[in-house]
Each structure stands twice: as structure tokens, then as C-alpha cells.
PDB file of C-alpha atoms in Angstrom:
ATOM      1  CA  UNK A  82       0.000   0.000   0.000  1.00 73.00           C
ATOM      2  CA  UNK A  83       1.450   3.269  -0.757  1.00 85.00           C
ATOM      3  CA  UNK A  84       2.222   6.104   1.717  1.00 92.00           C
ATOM      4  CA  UNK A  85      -0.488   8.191   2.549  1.00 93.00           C
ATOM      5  CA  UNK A  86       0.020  11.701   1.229  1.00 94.00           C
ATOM      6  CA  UNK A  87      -2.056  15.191   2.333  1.00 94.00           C
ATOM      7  CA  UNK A  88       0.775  18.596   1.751  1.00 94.00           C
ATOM      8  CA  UNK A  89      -2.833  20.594   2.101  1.00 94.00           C
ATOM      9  CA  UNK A  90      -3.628  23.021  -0.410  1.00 95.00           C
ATOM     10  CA  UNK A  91      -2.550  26.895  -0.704  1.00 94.00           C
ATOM     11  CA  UNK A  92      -5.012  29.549  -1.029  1.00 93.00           C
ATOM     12  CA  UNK A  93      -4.829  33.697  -1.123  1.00 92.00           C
ATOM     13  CA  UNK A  94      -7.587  35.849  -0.016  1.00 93.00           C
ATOM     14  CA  UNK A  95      -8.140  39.704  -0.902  1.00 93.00           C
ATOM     15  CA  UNK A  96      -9.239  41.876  -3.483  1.00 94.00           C
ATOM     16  CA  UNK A  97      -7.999  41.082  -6.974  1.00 94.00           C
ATOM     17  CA  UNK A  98      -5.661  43.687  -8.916  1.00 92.00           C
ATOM     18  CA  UNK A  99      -7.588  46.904 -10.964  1.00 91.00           C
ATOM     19  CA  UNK A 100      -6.964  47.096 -14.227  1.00 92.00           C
ATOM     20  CA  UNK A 101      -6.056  50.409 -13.633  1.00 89.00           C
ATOM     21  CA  UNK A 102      -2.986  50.142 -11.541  1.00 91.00           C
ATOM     22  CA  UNK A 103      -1.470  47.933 -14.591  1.00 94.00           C
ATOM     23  CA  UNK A 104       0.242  50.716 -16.432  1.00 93.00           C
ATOM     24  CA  UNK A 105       2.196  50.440 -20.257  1.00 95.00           C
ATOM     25  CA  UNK A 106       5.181  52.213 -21.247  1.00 94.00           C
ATOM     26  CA  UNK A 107       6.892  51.891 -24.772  1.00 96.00           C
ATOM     27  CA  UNK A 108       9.903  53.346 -26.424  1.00 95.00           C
ATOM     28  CA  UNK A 109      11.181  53.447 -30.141  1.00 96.00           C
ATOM     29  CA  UNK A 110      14.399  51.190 -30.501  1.00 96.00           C
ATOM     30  CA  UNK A 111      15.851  54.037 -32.857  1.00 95.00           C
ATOM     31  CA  UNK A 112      15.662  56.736 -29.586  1.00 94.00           C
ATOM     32  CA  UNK A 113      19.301  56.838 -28.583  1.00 94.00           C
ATOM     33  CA  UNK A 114      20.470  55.740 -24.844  1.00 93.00           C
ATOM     34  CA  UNK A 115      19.426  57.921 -21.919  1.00 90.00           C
ATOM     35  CA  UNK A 116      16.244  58.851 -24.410  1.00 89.00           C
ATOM     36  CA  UNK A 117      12.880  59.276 -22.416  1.00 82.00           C
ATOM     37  CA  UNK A 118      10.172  56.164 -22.793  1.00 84.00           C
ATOM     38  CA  UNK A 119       6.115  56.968 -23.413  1.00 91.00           C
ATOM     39  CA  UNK A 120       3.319  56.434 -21.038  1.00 91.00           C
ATOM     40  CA  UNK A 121       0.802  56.601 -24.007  1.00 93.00           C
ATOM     41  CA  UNK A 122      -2.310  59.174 -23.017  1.00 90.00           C
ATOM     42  CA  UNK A 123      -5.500  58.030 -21.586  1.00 90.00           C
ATOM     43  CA  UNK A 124      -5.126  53.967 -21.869  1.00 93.00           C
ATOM     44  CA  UNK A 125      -8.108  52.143 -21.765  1.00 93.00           C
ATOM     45  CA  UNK A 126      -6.818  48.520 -22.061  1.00 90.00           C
ATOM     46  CA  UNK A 127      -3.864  46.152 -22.408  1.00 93.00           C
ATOM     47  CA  UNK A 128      -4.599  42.892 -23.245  1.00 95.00           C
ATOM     48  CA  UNK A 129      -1.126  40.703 -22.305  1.00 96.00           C
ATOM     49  CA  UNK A 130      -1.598  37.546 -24.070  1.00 95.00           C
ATOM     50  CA  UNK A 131       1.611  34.516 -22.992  1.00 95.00           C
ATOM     51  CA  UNK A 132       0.914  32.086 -25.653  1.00 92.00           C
ATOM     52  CA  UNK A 133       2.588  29.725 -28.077  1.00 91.00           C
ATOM     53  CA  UNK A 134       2.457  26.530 -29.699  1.00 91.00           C
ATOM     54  CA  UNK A 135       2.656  22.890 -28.320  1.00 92.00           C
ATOM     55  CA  UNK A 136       3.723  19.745 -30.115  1.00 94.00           C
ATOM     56  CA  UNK A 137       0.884  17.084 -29.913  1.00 95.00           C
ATOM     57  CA  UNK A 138       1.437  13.186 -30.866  1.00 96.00           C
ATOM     58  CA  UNK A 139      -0.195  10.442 -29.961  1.00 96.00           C
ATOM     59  CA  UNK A 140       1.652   6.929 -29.560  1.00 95.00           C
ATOM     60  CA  UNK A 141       1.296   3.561 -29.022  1.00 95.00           C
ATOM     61  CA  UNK A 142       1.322   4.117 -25.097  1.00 94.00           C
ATOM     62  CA  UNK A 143      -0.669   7.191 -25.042  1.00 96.00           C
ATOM     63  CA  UNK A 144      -0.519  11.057 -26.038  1.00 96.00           C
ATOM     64  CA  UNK A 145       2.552  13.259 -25.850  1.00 95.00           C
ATOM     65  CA  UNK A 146       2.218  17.143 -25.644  1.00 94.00           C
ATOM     66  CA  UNK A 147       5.672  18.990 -25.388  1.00 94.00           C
ATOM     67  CA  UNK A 148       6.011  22.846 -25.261  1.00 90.00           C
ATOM     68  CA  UNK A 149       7.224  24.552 -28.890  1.00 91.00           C
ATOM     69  CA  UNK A 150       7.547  27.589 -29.506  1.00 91.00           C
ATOM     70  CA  UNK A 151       6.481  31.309 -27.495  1.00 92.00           C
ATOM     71  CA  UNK A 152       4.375  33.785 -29.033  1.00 94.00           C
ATOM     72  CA  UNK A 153       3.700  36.564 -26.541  1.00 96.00           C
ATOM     73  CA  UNK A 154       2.054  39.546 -27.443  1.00 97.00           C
ATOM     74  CA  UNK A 155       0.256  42.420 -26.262  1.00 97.00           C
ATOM     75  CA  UNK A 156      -3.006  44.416 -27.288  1.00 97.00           C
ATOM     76  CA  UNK A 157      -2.746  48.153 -26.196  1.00 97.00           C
ATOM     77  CA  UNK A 158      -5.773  50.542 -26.247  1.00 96.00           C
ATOM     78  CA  UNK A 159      -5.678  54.429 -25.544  1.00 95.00           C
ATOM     79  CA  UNK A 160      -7.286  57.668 -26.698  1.00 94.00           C
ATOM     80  CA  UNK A 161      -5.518  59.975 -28.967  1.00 94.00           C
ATOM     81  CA  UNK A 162      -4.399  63.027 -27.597  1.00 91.00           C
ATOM     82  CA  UNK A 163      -2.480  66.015 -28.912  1.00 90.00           C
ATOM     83  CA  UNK A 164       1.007  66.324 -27.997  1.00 90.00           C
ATOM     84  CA  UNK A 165       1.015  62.352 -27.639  1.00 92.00           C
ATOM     85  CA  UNK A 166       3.394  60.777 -29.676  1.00 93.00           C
ATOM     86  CA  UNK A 167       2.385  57.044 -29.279  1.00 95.00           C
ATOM     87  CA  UNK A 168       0.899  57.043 -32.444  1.00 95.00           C
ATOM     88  CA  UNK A 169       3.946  58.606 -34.462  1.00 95.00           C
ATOM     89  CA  UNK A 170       6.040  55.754 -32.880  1.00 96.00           C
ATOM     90  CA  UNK A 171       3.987  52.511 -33.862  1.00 97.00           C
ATOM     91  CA  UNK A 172       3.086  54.098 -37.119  1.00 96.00           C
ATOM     92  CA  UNK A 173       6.635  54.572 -37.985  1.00 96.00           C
ATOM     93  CA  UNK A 174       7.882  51.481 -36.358  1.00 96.00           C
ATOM     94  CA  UNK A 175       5.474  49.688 -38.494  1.00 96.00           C
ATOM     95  CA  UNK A 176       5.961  51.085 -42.030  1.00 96.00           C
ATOM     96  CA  UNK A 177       9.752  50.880 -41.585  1.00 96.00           C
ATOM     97  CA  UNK A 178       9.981  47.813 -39.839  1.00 94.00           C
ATOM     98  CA  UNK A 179      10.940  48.855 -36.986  1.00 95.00           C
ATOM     99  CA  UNK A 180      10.582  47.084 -33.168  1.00 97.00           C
ATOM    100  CA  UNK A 181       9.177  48.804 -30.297  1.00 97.00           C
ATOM    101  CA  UNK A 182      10.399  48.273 -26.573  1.00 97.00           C
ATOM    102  CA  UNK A 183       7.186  47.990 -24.397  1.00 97.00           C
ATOM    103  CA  UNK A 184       6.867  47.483 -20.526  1.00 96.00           C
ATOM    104  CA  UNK A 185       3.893  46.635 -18.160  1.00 96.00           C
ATOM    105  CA  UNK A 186       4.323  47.688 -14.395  1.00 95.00           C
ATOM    106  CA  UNK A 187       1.851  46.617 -11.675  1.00 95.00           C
ATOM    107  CA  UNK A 188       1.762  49.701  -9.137  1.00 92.00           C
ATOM    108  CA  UNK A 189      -0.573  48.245  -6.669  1.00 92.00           C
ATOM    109  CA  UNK A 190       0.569  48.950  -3.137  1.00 91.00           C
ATOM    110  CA  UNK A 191       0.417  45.130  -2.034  1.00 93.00           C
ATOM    111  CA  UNK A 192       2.768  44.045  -4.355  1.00 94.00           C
ATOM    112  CA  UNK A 193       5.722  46.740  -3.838  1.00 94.00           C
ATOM    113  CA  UNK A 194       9.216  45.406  -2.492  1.00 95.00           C
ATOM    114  CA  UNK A 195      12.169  46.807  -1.453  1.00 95.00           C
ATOM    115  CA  UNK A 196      15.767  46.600  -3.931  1.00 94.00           C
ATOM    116  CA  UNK A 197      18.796  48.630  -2.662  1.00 91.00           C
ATOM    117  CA  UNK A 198      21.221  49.685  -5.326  1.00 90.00           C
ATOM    118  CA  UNK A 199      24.772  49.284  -5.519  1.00 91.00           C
ATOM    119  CA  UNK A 200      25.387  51.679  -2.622  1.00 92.00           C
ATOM    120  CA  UNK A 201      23.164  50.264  -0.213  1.00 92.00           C
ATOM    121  CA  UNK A 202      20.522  52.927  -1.071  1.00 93.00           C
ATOM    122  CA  UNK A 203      16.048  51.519  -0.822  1.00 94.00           C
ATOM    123  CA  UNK A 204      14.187  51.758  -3.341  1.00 93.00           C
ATOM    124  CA  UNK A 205      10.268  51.259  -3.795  1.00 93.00           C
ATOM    125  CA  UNK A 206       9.952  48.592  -6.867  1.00 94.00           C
ATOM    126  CA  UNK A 207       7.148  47.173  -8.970  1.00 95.00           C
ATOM    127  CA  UNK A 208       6.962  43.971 -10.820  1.00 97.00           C
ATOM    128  CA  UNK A 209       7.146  44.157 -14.318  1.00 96.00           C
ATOM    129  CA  UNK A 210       7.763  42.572 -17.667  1.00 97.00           C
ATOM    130  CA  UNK A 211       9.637  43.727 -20.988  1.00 97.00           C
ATOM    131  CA  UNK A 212       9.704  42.762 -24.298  1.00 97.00           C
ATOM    132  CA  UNK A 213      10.834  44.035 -27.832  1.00 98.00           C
ATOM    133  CA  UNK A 214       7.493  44.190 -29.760  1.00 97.00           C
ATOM    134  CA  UNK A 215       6.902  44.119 -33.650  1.00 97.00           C
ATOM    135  CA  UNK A 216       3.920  46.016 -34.768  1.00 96.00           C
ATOM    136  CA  UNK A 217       1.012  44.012 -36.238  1.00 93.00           C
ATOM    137  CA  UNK A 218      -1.521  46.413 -36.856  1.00 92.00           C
ATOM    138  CA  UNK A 219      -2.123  49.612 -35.609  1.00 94.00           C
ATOM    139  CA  UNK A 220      -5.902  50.840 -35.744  1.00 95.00           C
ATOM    140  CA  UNK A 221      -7.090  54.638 -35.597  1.00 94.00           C
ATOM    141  CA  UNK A 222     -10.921  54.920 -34.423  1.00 94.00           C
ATOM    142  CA  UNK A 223     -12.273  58.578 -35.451  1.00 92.00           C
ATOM    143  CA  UNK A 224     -15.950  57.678 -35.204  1.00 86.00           C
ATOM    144  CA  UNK A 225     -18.044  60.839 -33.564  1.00 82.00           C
ATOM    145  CA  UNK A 226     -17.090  59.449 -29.785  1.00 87.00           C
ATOM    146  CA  UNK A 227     -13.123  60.173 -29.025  1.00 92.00           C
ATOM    147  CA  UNK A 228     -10.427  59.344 -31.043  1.00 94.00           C
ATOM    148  CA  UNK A 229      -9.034  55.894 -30.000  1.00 95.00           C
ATOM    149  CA  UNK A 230      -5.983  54.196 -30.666  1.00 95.00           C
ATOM    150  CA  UNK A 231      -5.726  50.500 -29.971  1.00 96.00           C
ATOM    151  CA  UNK A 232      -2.141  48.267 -31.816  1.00 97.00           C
ATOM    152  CA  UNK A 233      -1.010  44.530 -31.469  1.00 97.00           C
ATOM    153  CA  UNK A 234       2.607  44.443 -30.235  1.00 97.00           C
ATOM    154  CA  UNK A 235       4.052  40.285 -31.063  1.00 97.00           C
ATOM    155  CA  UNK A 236       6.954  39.966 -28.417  1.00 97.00           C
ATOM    156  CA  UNK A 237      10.230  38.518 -29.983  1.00 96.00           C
ATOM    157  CA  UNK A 238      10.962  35.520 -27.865  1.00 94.00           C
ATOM    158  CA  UNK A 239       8.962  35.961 -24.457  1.00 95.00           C
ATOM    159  CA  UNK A 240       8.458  38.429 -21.361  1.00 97.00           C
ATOM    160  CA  UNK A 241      11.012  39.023 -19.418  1.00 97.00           C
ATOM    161  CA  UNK A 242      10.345  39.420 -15.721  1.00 97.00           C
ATOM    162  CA  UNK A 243      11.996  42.266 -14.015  1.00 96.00           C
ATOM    163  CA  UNK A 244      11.180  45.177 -11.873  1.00 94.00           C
ATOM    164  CA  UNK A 245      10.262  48.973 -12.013  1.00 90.00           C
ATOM    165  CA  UNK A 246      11.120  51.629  -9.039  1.00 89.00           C
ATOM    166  CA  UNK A 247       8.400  54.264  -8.737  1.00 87.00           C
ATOM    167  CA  UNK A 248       8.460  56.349  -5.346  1.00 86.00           C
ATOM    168  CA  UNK A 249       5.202  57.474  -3.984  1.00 86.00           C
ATOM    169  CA  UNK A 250       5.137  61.073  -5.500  1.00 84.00           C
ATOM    170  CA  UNK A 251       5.516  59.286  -8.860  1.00 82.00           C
ATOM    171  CA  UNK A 252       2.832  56.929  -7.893  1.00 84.00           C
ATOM    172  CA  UNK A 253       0.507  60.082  -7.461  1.00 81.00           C
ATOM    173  CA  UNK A 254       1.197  61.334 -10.874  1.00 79.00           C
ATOM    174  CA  UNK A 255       0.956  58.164 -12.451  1.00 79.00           C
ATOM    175  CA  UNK A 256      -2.916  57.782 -10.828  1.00 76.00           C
ATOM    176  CA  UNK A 257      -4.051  61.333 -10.822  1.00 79.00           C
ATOM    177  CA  UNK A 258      -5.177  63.711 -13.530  1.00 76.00           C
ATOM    178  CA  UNK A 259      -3.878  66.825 -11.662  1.00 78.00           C
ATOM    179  CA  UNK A 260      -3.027  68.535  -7.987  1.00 79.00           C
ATOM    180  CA  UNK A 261      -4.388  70.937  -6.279  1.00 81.00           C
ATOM    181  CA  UNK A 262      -4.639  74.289  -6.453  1.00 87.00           C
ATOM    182  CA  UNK A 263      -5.546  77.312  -4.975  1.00 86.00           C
ATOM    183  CA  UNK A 264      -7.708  79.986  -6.595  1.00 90.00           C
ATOM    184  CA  UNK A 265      -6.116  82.159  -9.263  1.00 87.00           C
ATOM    185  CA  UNK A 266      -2.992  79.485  -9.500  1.00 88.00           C
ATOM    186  CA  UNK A 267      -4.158  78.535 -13.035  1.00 85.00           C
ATOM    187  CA  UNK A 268      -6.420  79.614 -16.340  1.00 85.00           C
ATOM    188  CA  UNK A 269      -8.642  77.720 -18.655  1.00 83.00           C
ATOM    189  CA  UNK A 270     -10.118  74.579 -18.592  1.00 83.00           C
ATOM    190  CA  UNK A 271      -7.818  71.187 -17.548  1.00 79.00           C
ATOM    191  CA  UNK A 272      -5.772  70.217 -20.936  1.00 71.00           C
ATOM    192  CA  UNK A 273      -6.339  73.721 -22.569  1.00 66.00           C
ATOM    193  CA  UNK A 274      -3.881  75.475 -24.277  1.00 49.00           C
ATOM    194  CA  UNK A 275      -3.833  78.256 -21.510  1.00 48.00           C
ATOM    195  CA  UNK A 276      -3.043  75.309 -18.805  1.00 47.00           C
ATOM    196  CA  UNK A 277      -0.133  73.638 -20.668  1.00 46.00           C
ATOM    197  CA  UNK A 278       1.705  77.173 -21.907  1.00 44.00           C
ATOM    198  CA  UNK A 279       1.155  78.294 -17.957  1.00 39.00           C
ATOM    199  CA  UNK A 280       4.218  76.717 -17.089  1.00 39.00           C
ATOM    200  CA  UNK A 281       1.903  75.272 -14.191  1.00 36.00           C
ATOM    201  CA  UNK A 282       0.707  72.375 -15.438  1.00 41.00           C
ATOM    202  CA  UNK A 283      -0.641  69.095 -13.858  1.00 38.00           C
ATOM    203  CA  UNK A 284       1.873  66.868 -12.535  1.00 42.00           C
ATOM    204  CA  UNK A 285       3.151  64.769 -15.755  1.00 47.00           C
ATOM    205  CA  UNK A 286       5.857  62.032 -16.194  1.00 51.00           C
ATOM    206  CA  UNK A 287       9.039  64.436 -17.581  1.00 51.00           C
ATOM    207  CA  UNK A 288      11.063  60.924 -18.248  1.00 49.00           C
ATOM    208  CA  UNK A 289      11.265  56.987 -17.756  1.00 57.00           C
ATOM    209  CA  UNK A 290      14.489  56.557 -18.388  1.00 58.00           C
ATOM    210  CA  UNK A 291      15.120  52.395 -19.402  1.00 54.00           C
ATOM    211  CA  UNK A 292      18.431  50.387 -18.668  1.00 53.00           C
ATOM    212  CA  UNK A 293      17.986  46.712 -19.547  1.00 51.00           C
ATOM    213  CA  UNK A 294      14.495  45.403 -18.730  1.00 47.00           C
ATOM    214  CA  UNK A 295      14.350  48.230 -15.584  1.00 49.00           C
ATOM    215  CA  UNK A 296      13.057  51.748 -16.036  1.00 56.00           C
ATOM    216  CA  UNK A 297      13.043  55.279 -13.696  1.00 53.00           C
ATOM    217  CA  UNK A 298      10.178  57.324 -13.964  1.00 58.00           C
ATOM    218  CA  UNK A 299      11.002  61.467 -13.510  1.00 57.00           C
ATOM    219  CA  UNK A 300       7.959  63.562 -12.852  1.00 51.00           C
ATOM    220  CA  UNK A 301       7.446  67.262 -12.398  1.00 50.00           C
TER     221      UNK A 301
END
């Protein structure tokens, strides 16, 4: 009779992740080092798919299924806005056949850890993955709602796993649309001309700057 076995069984309890706290970034591989990555405007959906094709045989003693091949992509959605230039870099990176360097961060709270750098300094990090993307198709919705934007990025080889340090005043300009402010501080509506020539704009990501599959976000 063989031994009896019970390990028990694992199980997690809480609230599930938002969409909302997964954010993209993406960068042209033509920008020279030290260049500053996008966080395209308004996303409204990124569909990570990690898929790829298995080798399936049957035999005399039964079916065999082996991993092939990976074939990771990603589907990105966002709304078009002026100024953005998400859309310049897929659209060029697709009719010159060129790749595009994409990362997905998740910035909820729960999952933050702690790295220290080479001189023993903390840092706040976020899990992430990387990939160099080839364009598939890049779609431009100018219906009467908003102006949408939604492309298919195929990952050469697979997601790589890394992380991505964000401190908690990043954090807030990642999430929010804008600060506050006291009366007079500012003209016009929020995202009118008179707001972003003000030279006191909303809080806005000024840089991400990427070194291997990690990335530092500057804000002002």
C-alpha cells in the first residue's frame, strides 16, 4: 500500500488587482540611450496575451504534448491626444519595420518590495515585464465618440520578468489627472492650451528613463 500523502492546499484571499494600476510604457528602438520612454495618453486597455504553440502526438502508449515555440504579445488601447506621440512611434515602427520596446508595471501597493542599489541605497519597486514588440496592426478609431488608438505588439521571444522603481510622489502622478490648487494658480479649462503654456501644469511624467528590462520614472 502506498504512503499516505495530504501537503494541504494553498489559497490567497483579498481583493484582486484593478486594471487600472497595470500601467504600459513603450519606447522606439531608434531613440538613442538615456532617451525618455512613453506612457501613451488616456489607456483604456492592455490585453497581455503569454501564448505559443505545443507539439501534440499520440503513440502507441498514449498522447505526448511537449512545449514549442512562445508567441507573446500584447493588445494596447488608448485615446488619442495632442502632444502624444504614441501614435507617431507605432506608425513609424510599423511602415519601416521597426521594433518597439514595451513594458507593463503593476503599481498596486500590495505588491511593492524593497531593492537597494549598488550603494546600499532603498528603493520602492514594482513587478514588471519587458519585451521588444513588432507592430502588427495599428488601428485609428475617429468615429463621432473620441479618437481611439488600440495596436497589437508580437513579443520577440517571451516576457522578461523584471522590476520597475516608482516612489510614492511618482505613484501620485501616475494615478491622478492633476493637484491641487488654490484659486487664481491657473487659467482655462484642464488640458487647454492656456493650462499647458502656464508653465503650471498638472503633474506629468518628464522621463522613464530604461536600462535593460528596468526603467526610472522622472515627474514634475
Amino acid at each position: 500500500m502506498s504512503e499516505y500523502v495530504d501537503n494541504g492546499v494553498e489559497q490567497t484571499k483579498g481583493n484582486p488587482l484593478l486594471g487600472k494600476h497595470v500601467l504600459w510604457f513603450i519606447q522606439s528602438t531608434l531613440d538613442p540611450i538615456g532617451s525618455k520612454a512613453i506612457m501613451p495618453a488616456g489607456q483604456t486597455g492592455g490585453d497581455m496575451t503569454i501564448g505559443g504553440d505545443t507539439i501534440d502526438e499520440q503513440t502507441k502508449s498514449g498522447r505526448i504534448v511537449m512545449p514549442s515555440t512562445n508567441e507573446d504579445s500584447v493588445d494596447l488601447e488608448n485615446y488619442y491626444v495632442p502632444g502624444d506621440r504614441t501614435v507617431d512611434v507605432i506608425k513609424d515602427s510599423k511602415h519601416n519595420g521597426h521594433q518597439v520596446k514595451t513594458w507593463g508595471v503593476y503599481i498596486d501597493e500590495r505588491m511593492a518590495k524593497i531593492e537597494k542599489d549598488d550603494e546600499g541605497i532603498e528603493h520602492q519597486v514594482f513587478p514588471a515585464v519587458f519585451g521588444y514588440g513588432v507592430v502588427d496592426e495599428l488601428e485609428i478609431d475617429d468615429s463621432d465618440d473620441m479618437v481611439s488608438v488600440s495596436y497589437t505588439l508580437n513579443i520577440l521571444d517571451k516576457f522578461k520578468d523584471g522590476t520597475f522603481p516608482l516612489t510614492d510622489e511618482q505613484l501620485a502622478v501616475l494615478k491622478e489627472l492633476y493637484d491641487f490648487e488654490r484659486p487664481g494658480e491657473k487659467t482655462g479649462d484642464f488640458g487647454s492650451v492656456e493650462d499647458d503654456e502656464s508653465g503650471t501644469s498638472s503633474p506629468r511624467v518628464e522621463s522613464v528613463n530604461t536600462t535593460g528590462t528596468t526603467a526610472t520614472v522622472e515627474a514634475e
